[in-house]
Coordinates of C-alpha atoms and ligand atoms in Angstrom, one line a residue:
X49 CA 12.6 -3.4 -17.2
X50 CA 12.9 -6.4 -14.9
X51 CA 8.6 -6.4 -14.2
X52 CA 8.3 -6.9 -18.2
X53 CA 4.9 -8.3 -18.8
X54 CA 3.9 -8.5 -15.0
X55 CA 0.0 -7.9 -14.0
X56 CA 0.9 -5.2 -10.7
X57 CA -2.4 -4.1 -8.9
X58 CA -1.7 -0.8 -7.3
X59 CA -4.3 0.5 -4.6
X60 CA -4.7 4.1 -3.9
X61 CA -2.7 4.9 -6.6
X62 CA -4.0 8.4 -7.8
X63 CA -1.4 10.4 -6.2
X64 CA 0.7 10.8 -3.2
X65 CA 3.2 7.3 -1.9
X66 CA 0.9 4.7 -4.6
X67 CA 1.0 7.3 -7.5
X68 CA 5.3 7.0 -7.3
X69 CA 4.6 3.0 -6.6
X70 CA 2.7 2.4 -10.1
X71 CA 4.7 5.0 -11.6
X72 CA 8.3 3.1 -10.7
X73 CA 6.5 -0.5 -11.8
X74 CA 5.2 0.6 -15.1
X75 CA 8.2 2.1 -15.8
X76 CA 9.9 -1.3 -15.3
X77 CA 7.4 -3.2 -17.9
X78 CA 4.2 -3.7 -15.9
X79 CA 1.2 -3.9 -16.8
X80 CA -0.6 -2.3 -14.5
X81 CA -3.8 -1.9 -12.9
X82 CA -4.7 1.0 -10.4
X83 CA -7.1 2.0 -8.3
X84 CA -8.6 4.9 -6.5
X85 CA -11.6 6.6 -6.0
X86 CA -11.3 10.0 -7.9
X87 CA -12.2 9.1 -11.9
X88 CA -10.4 12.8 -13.2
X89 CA -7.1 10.9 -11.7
X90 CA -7.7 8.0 -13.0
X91 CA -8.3 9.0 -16.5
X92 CA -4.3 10.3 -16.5
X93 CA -3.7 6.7 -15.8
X94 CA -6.3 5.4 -18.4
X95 CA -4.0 7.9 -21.1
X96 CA -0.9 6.0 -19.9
X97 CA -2.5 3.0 -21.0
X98 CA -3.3 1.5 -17.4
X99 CA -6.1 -0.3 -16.5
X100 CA -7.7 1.6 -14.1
X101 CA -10.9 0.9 -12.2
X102 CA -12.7 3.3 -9.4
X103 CA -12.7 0.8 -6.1
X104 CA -13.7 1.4 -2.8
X105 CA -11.2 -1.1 -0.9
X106 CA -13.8 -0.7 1.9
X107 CA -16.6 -2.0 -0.4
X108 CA -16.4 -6.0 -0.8
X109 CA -18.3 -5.9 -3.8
X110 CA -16.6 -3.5 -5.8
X111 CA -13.3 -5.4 -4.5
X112 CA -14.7 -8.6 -6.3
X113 CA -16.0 -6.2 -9.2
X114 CA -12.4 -5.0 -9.5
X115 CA -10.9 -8.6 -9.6
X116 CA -12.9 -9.9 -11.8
X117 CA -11.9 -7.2 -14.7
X118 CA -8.5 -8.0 -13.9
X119 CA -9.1 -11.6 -14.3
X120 CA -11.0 -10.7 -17.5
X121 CA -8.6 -8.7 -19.0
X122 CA -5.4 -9.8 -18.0
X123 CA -6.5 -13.8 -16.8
X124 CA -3.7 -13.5 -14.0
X125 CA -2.7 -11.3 -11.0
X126 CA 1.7 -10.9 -10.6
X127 CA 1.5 -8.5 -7.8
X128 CA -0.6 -6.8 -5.3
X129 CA 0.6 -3.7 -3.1
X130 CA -1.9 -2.5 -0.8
X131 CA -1.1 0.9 -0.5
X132 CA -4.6 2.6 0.0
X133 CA -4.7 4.6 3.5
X134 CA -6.4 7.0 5.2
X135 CA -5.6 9.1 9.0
X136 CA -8.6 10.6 11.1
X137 CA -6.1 12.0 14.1
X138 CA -7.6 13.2 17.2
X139 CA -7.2 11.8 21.0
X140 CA -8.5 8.8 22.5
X141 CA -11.1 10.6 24.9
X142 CA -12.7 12.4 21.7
X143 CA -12.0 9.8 19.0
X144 CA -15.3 9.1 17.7
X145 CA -16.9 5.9 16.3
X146 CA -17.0 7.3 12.5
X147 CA -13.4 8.4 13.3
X148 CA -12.1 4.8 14.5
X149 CA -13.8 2.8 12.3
X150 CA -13.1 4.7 9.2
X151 CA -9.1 4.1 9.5
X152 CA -9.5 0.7 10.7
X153 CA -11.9 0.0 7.6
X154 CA -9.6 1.5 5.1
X155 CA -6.5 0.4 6.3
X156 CA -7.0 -2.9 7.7
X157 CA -10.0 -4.2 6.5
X158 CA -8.9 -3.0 2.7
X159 CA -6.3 -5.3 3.1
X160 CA -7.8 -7.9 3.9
X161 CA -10.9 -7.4 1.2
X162 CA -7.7 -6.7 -1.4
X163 CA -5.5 -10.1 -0.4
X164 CA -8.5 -12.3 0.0
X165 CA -10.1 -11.3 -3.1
X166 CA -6.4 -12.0 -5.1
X167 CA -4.9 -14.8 -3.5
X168 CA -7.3 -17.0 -5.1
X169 CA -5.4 -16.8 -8.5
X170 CA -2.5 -16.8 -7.2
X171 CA -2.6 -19.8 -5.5
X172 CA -4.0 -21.5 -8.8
X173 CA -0.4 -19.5 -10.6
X174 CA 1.4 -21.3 -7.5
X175 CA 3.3 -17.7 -7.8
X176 CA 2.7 -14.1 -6.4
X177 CA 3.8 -11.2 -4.2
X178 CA 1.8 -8.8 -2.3
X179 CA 3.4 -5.9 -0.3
X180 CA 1.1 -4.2 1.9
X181 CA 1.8 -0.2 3.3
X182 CA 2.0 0.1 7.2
X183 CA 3.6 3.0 8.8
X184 CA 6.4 3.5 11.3
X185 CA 3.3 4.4 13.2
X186 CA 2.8 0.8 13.5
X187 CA 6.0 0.3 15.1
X188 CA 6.2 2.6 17.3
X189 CA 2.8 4.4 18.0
X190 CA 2.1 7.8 18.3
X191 CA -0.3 10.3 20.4
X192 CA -3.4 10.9 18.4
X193 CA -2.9 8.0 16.5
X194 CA -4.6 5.4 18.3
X195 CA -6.5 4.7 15.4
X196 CA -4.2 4.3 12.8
X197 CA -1.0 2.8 14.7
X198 CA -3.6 -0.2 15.8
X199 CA -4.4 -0.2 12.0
X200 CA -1.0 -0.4 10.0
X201 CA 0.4 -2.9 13.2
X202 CA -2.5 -4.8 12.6
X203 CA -1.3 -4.7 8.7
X204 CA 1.9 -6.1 10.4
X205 CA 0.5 -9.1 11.9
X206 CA -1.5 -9.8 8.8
X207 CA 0.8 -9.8 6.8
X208 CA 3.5 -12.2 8.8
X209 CA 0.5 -14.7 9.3
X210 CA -0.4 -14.6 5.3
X211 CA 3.3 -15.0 4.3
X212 CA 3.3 -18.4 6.5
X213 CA 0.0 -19.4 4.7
X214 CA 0.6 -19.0 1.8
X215 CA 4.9 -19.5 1.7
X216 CA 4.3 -22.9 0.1
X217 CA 2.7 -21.7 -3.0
X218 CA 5.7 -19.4 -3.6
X219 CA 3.3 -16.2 -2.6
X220 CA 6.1 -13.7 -1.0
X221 CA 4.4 -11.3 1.4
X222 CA 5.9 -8.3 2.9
X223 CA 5.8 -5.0 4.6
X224 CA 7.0 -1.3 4.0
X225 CA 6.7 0.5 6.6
X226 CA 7.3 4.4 5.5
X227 CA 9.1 7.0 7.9
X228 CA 8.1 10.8 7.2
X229 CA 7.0 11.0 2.9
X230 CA 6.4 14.1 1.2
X231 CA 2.6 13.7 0.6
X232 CA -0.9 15.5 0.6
X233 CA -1.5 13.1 3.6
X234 CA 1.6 15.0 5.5
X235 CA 0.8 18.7 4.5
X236 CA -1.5 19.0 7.2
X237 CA 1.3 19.4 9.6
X238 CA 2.4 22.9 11.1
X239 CA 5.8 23.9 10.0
X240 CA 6.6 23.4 13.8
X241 CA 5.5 19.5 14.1
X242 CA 7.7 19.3 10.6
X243 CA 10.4 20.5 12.3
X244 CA 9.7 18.2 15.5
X245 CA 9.4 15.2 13.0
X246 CA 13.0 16.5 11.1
X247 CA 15.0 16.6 14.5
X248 CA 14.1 13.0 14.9
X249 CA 15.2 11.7 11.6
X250 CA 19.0 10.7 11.4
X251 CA 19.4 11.2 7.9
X252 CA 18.1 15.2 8.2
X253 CA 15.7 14.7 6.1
X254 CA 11.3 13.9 4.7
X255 CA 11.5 11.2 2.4
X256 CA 9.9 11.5 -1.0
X257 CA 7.1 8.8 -2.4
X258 CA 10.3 7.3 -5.1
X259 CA 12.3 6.4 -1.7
X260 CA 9.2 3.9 -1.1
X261 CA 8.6 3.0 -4.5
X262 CA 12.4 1.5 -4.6
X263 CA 11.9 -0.8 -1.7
X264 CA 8.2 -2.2 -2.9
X265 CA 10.2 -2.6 -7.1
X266 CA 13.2 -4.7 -5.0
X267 CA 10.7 -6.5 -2.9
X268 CA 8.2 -7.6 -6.2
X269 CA 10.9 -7.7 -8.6
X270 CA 12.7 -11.2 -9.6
X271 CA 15.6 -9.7 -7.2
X272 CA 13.8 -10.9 -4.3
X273 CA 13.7 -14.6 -4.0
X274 CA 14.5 -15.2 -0.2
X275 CA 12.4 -12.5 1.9
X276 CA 9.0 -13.1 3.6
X277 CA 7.4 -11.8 5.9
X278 CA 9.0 -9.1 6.9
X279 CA 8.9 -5.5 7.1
X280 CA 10.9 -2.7 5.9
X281 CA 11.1 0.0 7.3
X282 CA 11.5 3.4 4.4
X283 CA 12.3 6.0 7.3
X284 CA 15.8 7.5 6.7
X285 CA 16.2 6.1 10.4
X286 CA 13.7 7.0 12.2
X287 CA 13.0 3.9 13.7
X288 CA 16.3 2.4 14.5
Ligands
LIG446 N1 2.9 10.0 3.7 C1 3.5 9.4 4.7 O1 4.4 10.0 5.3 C2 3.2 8.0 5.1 C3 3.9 7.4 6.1 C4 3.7 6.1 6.4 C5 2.7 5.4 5.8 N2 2.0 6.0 4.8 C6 1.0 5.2 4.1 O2 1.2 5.1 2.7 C7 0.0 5.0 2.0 C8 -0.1 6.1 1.0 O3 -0.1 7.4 1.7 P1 0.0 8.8 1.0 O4 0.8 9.7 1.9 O5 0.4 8.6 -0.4 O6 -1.6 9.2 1.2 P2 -2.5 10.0 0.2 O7 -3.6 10.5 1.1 O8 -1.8 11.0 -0.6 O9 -3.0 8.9 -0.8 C9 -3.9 7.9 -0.3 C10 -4.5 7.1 -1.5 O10 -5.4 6.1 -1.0 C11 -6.6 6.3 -1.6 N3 -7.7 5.8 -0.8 C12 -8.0 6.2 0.5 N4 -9.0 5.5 0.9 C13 -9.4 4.6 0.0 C14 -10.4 3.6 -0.1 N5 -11.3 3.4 0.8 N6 -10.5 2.9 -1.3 C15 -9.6 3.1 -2.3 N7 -8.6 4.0 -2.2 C16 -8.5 4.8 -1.1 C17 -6.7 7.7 -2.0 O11 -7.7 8.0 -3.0 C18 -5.3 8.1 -2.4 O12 -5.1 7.7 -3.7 C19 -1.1 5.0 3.1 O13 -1.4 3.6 3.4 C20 -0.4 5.7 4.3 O14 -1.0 5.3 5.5 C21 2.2 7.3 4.4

């Protein structure tokens, strides 16, 4: 129970990788606020007793809307994980504008809608952590991907120049940068590209949305002390 009494914003966190991440923090004491856009999930959450609010991280105003209830409610924000994300595969040639912008909205442009709208109190705490959700992807690109490898590198980048910003006001920023997770987002593979992905993984083996949810509860919790800026990478070594 080492996040006892901690105000944890989770993005994105009606199922799939931020689901396990809210799940794992709450479990350790939280108090936790999600968010997501689909109110049937986040009514379970509501009956666990979280505060949960439907937020676009696309939408500026319902960002602010968002913090503001936390603020409200709670009068403080612990930790932030921006784990919202969204894919819209296809290659370059046919990638349209809709398809392009949509990842780079969500994925990039959430986070920086999500930090700016937070760091505020947490500069006045002089205390925080935010871990934002990039992708192996990031690292090491991938064809059809154009759109969301510039995305969760750009998450990368973000993230290094925030933790230097910020370092002085004992904010800790970081990255996880998943491998291959068990997830709605990854069903849509053929049984063939899952067996591609397997023969690349050293450990023989998908990872499951816990395996992610350990590294973000290490990275927030009291345990970390030392590490900024960097990222993780969650990928059963994949990217080695
Ligand atoms: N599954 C993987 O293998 C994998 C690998 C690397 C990185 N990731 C990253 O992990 C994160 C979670 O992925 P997942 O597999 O659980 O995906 P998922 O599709 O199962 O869940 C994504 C969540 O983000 C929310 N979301 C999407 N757009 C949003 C928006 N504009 N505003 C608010 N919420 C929004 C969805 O409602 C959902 O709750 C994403 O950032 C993804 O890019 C996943």
């Amino acid at each position: 129970m080492n996040m006892l009494g901690k105000i944890v914003l989770v993005t994105g966190a009606t199922r799939g990788i931020g689901k396990a991440i809210a799940k794992r923090l709450k479990d350790e004491g939280a108090e936790l606020v999600v968010t997501g856009r689909d109110e049937r999930l986040l009514d379970a959450w509501r009956d666990e007793g979280a505060l949960a609010v439907a937020a676009d991280v696309t939408d500026n105003r319902q960002v602010e809307n968002l913090v503001e209830t936390i603020m409200e409610r709670h009068g403080r924000i612990d930790v932030v994980v921006n784990n919202a994300g969204v894919t819209q595969d296809g290659l370059l040639m046919r990638m349209s504008d809709d398809d392009w912008n949509k990842v780079i909205d969500t994925n990039l442009s959430g986070v920086f809608n999500i930090c700016r709208a937070t760091i505020r109190p947490m500069l006045k705490q002089r205390e925080g952590r935010i871990v934002n959700i990039s992708s192996v992807i990031g690292v090491i690109g991938n064809a059809g991907q154009t759109n969301y490898a510039a995305s969760k590198a750009g998450v990368i980048g973000f993230s290094k120049a925030l933790a230097k910003e910020v370092a002085s006001r004992n904010i800790l920023v970081n990255v996880v940068a998943p491998g291959y997770i068990d997830t709605e987002m990854t069903q849509a593979l053929t049984e063939e590209q899952r067996q591609n992905i397997l023969r690349m993984i050293p450990l023989g083996r998908t990872g499951q949305g816990e395996d992610v949810a350990s590294v973000v509860h290490f990275l927030v919790s009291e345990q970390n002390r030392y590490i900024t800026g960097q990222t993780i990478h969650c990928d059963g070594g994949l990217v080695i």
